[in-house]
């Protein structure tokens, strides 16, 4: 049986959550040019894939963080998978906004996290890691213990890996960029020449395509 990273990579490609366009790159909010665009929310529309991801994330949490007592999701992309995983594990769930609301209770964290909780954060996608780690900072400021983070997918960018290391946070993902582009090559989604272009992007993403 194939490793989880390859199975999930195939799921993402099958659901068209991942789009690869080496010759017509996407532009990220940061201004970076990228041959890949990933929207894991699309997987929610496919019950079999959704269930596979839920089970794989739950298993990963049980293996890496057996002492977990609560799950938190990063808004908005990880709210749904976070809820599914929390339900699978029978644990409380909350989610973290990018910033506090400017009305009502002005919450940044929605839901209740008990004092002394040991929290695992669920994320759908890791790119540069900035927004993911901002959510962790918000949780830590409430005094709870953040055990680590799990995510469906990561681009495995150096800037993100360094950021997580500096934050002292463990990150585990179901799949990654390498697994996705290899799966895309195996299924004929991309040619061998396009595969080389995709590999080149990861070496220096901030300058690629300029």
CSV table of C-alpha atoms in Angstrom, one decimal:
chain,number,residue,atom,x,y,z
A,1,UNK,CA,0.0,0.0,0.0
A,2,UNK,CA,1.2,3.5,-0.8
A,3,UNK,CA,2.3,5.8,2.0
A,4,UNK,CA,-0.2,8.3,3.3
A,5,UNK,CA,1.5,11.2,1.7
A,6,UNK,CA,1.0,9.7,-1.7
A,7,UNK,CA,-2.6,8.6,-1.1
A,8,UNK,CA,-3.5,12.1,0.0
A,9,UNK,CA,-1.6,13.6,-2.9
A,10,UNK,CA,-3.8,11.5,-5.2
A,11,UNK,CA,-6.9,12.6,-3.3
A,12,UNK,CA,-6.0,16.3,-3.8
A,13,UNK,CA,-5.4,15.8,-7.5
A,14,UNK,CA,-8.6,13.8,-7.9
A,15,UNK,CA,-10.7,16.5,-6.2
A,16,UNK,CA,-8.9,19.2,-8.2
A,17,UNK,CA,-8.0,20.8,-5.0
A,18,UNK,CA,-4.5,21.2,-6.4
A,19,UNK,CA,-4.0,23.0,-9.7
A,20,UNK,CA,-0.6,23.0,-11.5
A,21,UNK,CA,0.2,25.6,-14.2
A,22,UNK,CA,4.0,25.8,-14.8
A,23,UNK,CA,3.5,27.9,-18.0
A,24,UNK,CA,0.8,30.2,-16.6
A,25,UNK,CA,1.7,30.7,-12.9
A,26,UNK,CA,-0.6,32.0,-10.2
A,27,UNK,CA,0.1,35.1,-8.2
A,28,UNK,CA,0.0,34.7,-4.4
A,29,UNK,CA,-1.1,37.5,-2.1
A,30,UNK,CA,2.6,38.0,-1.2
A,31,UNK,CA,3.2,38.8,-4.9
A,32,UNK,CA,5.1,35.5,-5.4
A,33,UNK,CA,4.6,33.7,-8.7
A,34,UNK,CA,3.7,30.1,-8.2
A,35,UNK,CA,3.0,27.2,-10.6
A,36,UNK,CA,0.7,25.6,-7.9
A,37,UNK,CA,-2.5,26.6,-6.3
A,38,UNK,CA,-4.0,24.6,-3.5
A,39,UNK,CA,-7.6,24.9,-2.2
A,40,UNK,CA,-8.2,22.0,0.2
A,41,UNK,CA,-11.8,23.2,0.9
A,42,UNK,CA,-12.8,21.6,-2.4
A,43,UNK,CA,-12.2,18.1,-0.7
A,44,UNK,CA,-15.2,18.7,1.5
A,45,UNK,CA,-17.4,18.2,-1.5
A,46,UNK,CA,-16.2,14.6,-1.9
A,47,UNK,CA,-17.4,12.4,1.0
A,48,UNK,CA,-14.9,9.6,0.4
A,49,UNK,CA,-11.9,11.9,0.2
A,50,UNK,CA,-13.3,14.0,3.1
A,51,UNK,CA,-13.6,10.9,5.2
A,52,UNK,CA,-10.1,9.7,4.2
A,53,UNK,CA,-8.5,13.1,5.3
A,54,UNK,CA,-10.5,13.1,8.5
A,55,UNK,CA,-9.3,9.7,9.5
A,56,UNK,CA,-5.7,10.3,8.5
A,57,UNK,CA,-5.6,13.6,10.5
A,58,UNK,CA,-7.2,11.9,13.5
A,59,UNK,CA,-4.7,9.0,13.4
A,60,UNK,CA,-1.8,11.4,13.0
A,61,UNK,CA,-2.8,13.4,16.1
A,62,UNK,CA,-3.3,10.2,18.1
A,63,UNK,CA,0.2,9.0,17.1
A,64,UNK,CA,2.1,12.3,17.6
A,65,UNK,CA,0.1,14.0,20.4
A,66,UNK,CA,-1.6,11.2,22.5
A,67,UNK,CA,-2.1,13.6,25.4
A,68,UNK,CA,-4.3,16.0,23.4
A,69,UNK,CA,-7.4,17.3,25.1
A,70,UNK,CA,-8.7,19.8,22.6
A,71,UNK,CA,-8.6,20.6,18.9
A,72,UNK,CA,-8.5,24.1,17.4
A,73,UNK,CA,-8.8,25.0,13.7
A,74,UNK,CA,-7.4,28.0,11.8
A,75,UNK,CA,-10.1,30.1,10.2
A,76,UNK,CA,-11.4,29.7,7.6
A,77,UNK,CA,-9.9,26.8,5.7
A,78,UNK,CA,-9.3,24.5,8.6
A,79,UNK,CA,-12.6,25.0,10.5
A,80,UNK,CA,-14.4,22.2,8.7
A,81,UNK,CA,-11.6,19.6,8.8
A,82,UNK,CA,-10.9,20.7,12.4
A,83,UNK,CA,-14.6,20.0,13.4
A,84,UNK,CA,-14.5,16.6,11.6
A,85,UNK,CA,-11.3,15.6,13.4
A,86,UNK,CA,-12.6,16.8,16.8
A,87,UNK,CA,-15.8,14.8,16.3
A,88,UNK,CA,-13.8,11.7,15.3
A,89,UNK,CA,-11.7,12.0,18.5
A,90,UNK,CA,-14.5,13.1,20.7
A,91,UNK,CA,-12.8,16.3,21.7
A,92,UNK,CA,-13.8,19.9,22.2
A,93,UNK,CA,-13.3,22.3,19.2
A,94,UNK,CA,-12.6,26.0,18.8
A,95,UNK,CA,-11.3,28.1,16.0
A,96,UNK,CA,-9.0,31.1,15.7
A,97,UNK,CA,-9.8,34.1,13.5
A,98,UNK,CA,-7.0,36.0,11.7
A,99,UNK,CA,-7.9,38.9,14.0
A,100,UNK,CA,-10.4,39.7,16.7
A,101,UNK,CA,-13.9,40.8,15.6
A,102,UNK,CA,-14.6,44.6,15.8
A,103,UNK,CA,-18.1,44.0,17.1
A,104,UNK,CA,-20.0,41.9,19.6
A,105,UNK,CA,-17.7,40.0,22.0
A,106,UNK,CA,-14.7,41.0,19.9
A,107,UNK,CA,-13.4,37.4,20.0
A,108,UNK,CA,-10.4,36.1,18.1
A,109,UNK,CA,-10.9,32.6,19.4
A,110,UNK,CA,-14.4,31.2,19.0
A,111,UNK,CA,-15.5,28.4,21.3
A,112,UNK,CA,-14.4,27.5,24.8
A,113,UNK,CA,-11.0,26.1,25.7
A,114,UNK,CA,-10.6,24.9,29.3
A,115,UNK,CA,-7.8,26.2,31.4
A,116,UNK,CA,-4.9,23.8,31.2
A,117,UNK,CA,-6.0,22.3,27.9
A,118,UNK,CA,-3.5,20.6,25.7
A,119,UNK,CA,-4.4,21.8,22.2
A,120,UNK,CA,-3.5,20.5,18.7
A,121,UNK,CA,-4.0,23.0,16.0
A,122,UNK,CA,-5.4,21.8,12.6
A,123,UNK,CA,-4.5,23.7,9.4
A,124,UNK,CA,-5.5,22.9,5.8
A,125,UNK,CA,-2.4,24.4,4.1
A,126,UNK,CA,1.0,25.6,5.1
A,127,UNK,CA,2.6,28.0,2.7
A,128,UNK,CA,4.9,30.6,4.4
A,129,UNK,CA,3.5,29.6,7.8
A,130,UNK,CA,2.7,33.2,8.9
A,131,UNK,CA,-1.0,33.0,9.4
A,132,UNK,CA,-0.8,29.5,10.9
A,133,UNK,CA,1.7,30.6,13.5
A,134,UNK,CA,-0.3,33.8,14.3
A,135,UNK,CA,-3.1,31.5,15.3
A,136,UNK,CA,-0.8,29.6,17.6
A,137,UNK,CA,0.4,32.9,19.2
A,138,UNK,CA,-3.2,33.8,19.9
A,139,UNK,CA,-3.8,30.5,21.6
A,140,UNK,CA,-0.6,30.7,23.6
A,141,UNK,CA,-1.6,34.2,24.9
A,142,UNK,CA,-4.7,32.6,26.6
A,143,UNK,CA,-2.4,30.4,28.6
A,144,UNK,CA,-3.2,27.0,27.1
A,145,UNK,CA,-0.5,24.6,26.0
A,146,UNK,CA,-0.2,24.2,22.2
A,147,UNK,CA,1.2,20.7,21.6
A,148,UNK,CA,1.7,21.2,17.9
A,149,UNK,CA,0.0,21.5,14.5
A,150,UNK,CA,-1.2,19.0,11.9
A,151,UNK,CA,-2.1,20.0,8.3
A,152,UNK,CA,-3.4,18.4,5.2
A,153,UNK,CA,-0.7,19.7,3.0
A,154,UNK,CA,2.5,21.8,3.0
A,155,UNK,CA,4.6,23.4,0.2
A,156,UNK,CA,7.6,22.6,2.4
A,157,UNK,CA,9.0,26.0,1.8
A,158,UNK,CA,12.2,26.8,3.7
A,159,UNK,CA,10.8,30.0,5.1
A,160,UNK,CA,8.0,28.1,6.7
A,161,UNK,CA,10.2,25.4,8.2
A,162,UNK,CA,12.4,28.1,9.7
A,163,UNK,CA,9.4,29.9,11.1
A,164,UNK,CA,8.1,26.8,12.8
A,165,UNK,CA,11.5,26.0,14.2
A,166,UNK,CA,11.8,29.5,15.6
A,167,UNK,CA,8.4,29.2,17.2
A,168,UNK,CA,9.3,26.0,18.8
A,169,UNK,CA,6.3,24.2,17.3
A,170,UNK,CA,6.1,20.7,15.9
A,171,UNK,CA,4.4,20.4,12.5
A,172,UNK,CA,3.2,17.2,10.9
A,173,UNK,CA,1.4,17.0,7.6
A,174,UNK,CA,-0.5,14.4,5.6
A,175,UNK,CA,1.1,15.3,2.2
A,176,UNK,CA,3.5,17.8,0.7
A,177,UNK,CA,4.6,19.4,-2.5
A,178,UNK,CA,7.0,16.7,-3.6
A,179,UNK,CA,4.4,14.0,-3.2
A,180,UNK,CA,1.9,16.0,-5.2
A,181,UNK,CA,4.1,16.8,-8.2
A,182,UNK,CA,5.4,13.2,-8.3
A,183,UNK,CA,1.8,11.9,-8.3
A,184,UNK,CA,0.9,14.5,-11.0
A,185,UNK,CA,3.8,13.1,-13.1
A,186,UNK,CA,2.7,9.5,-12.6
A,187,UNK,CA,-0.8,10.2,-13.7
A,188,UNK,CA,0.2,12.3,-16.7
A,189,UNK,CA,-1.1,15.5,-15.3
A,190,UNK,CA,2.3,17.1,-16.0
A,191,UNK,CA,5.1,16.2,-18.5
A,192,UNK,CA,8.7,15.5,-17.5
A,193,UNK,CA,9.7,19.0,-18.6
A,194,UNK,CA,7.0,20.6,-16.5
A,195,UNK,CA,8.0,18.4,-13.5
A,196,UNK,CA,11.5,19.9,-13.7
A,197,UNK,CA,10.0,23.4,-13.8
A,198,UNK,CA,7.9,22.5,-10.7
A,199,UNK,CA,11.0,21.3,-8.9
A,200,UNK,CA,12.9,24.5,-9.7
A,201,UNK,CA,10.2,26.7,-8.2
A,202,UNK,CA,10.6,25.2,-4.7
A,203,UNK,CA,14.3,26.1,-4.7
A,204,UNK,CA,13.7,29.9,-4.8
A,205,UNK,CA,10.0,30.6,-4.8
A,206,UNK,CA,10.2,34.3,-4.0
A,207,UNK,CA,12.3,35.0,-7.1
A,208,UNK,CA,10.9,32.4,-9.5
A,209,UNK,CA,9.1,33.7,-12.5
A,210,UNK,CA,10.5,37.3,-12.3
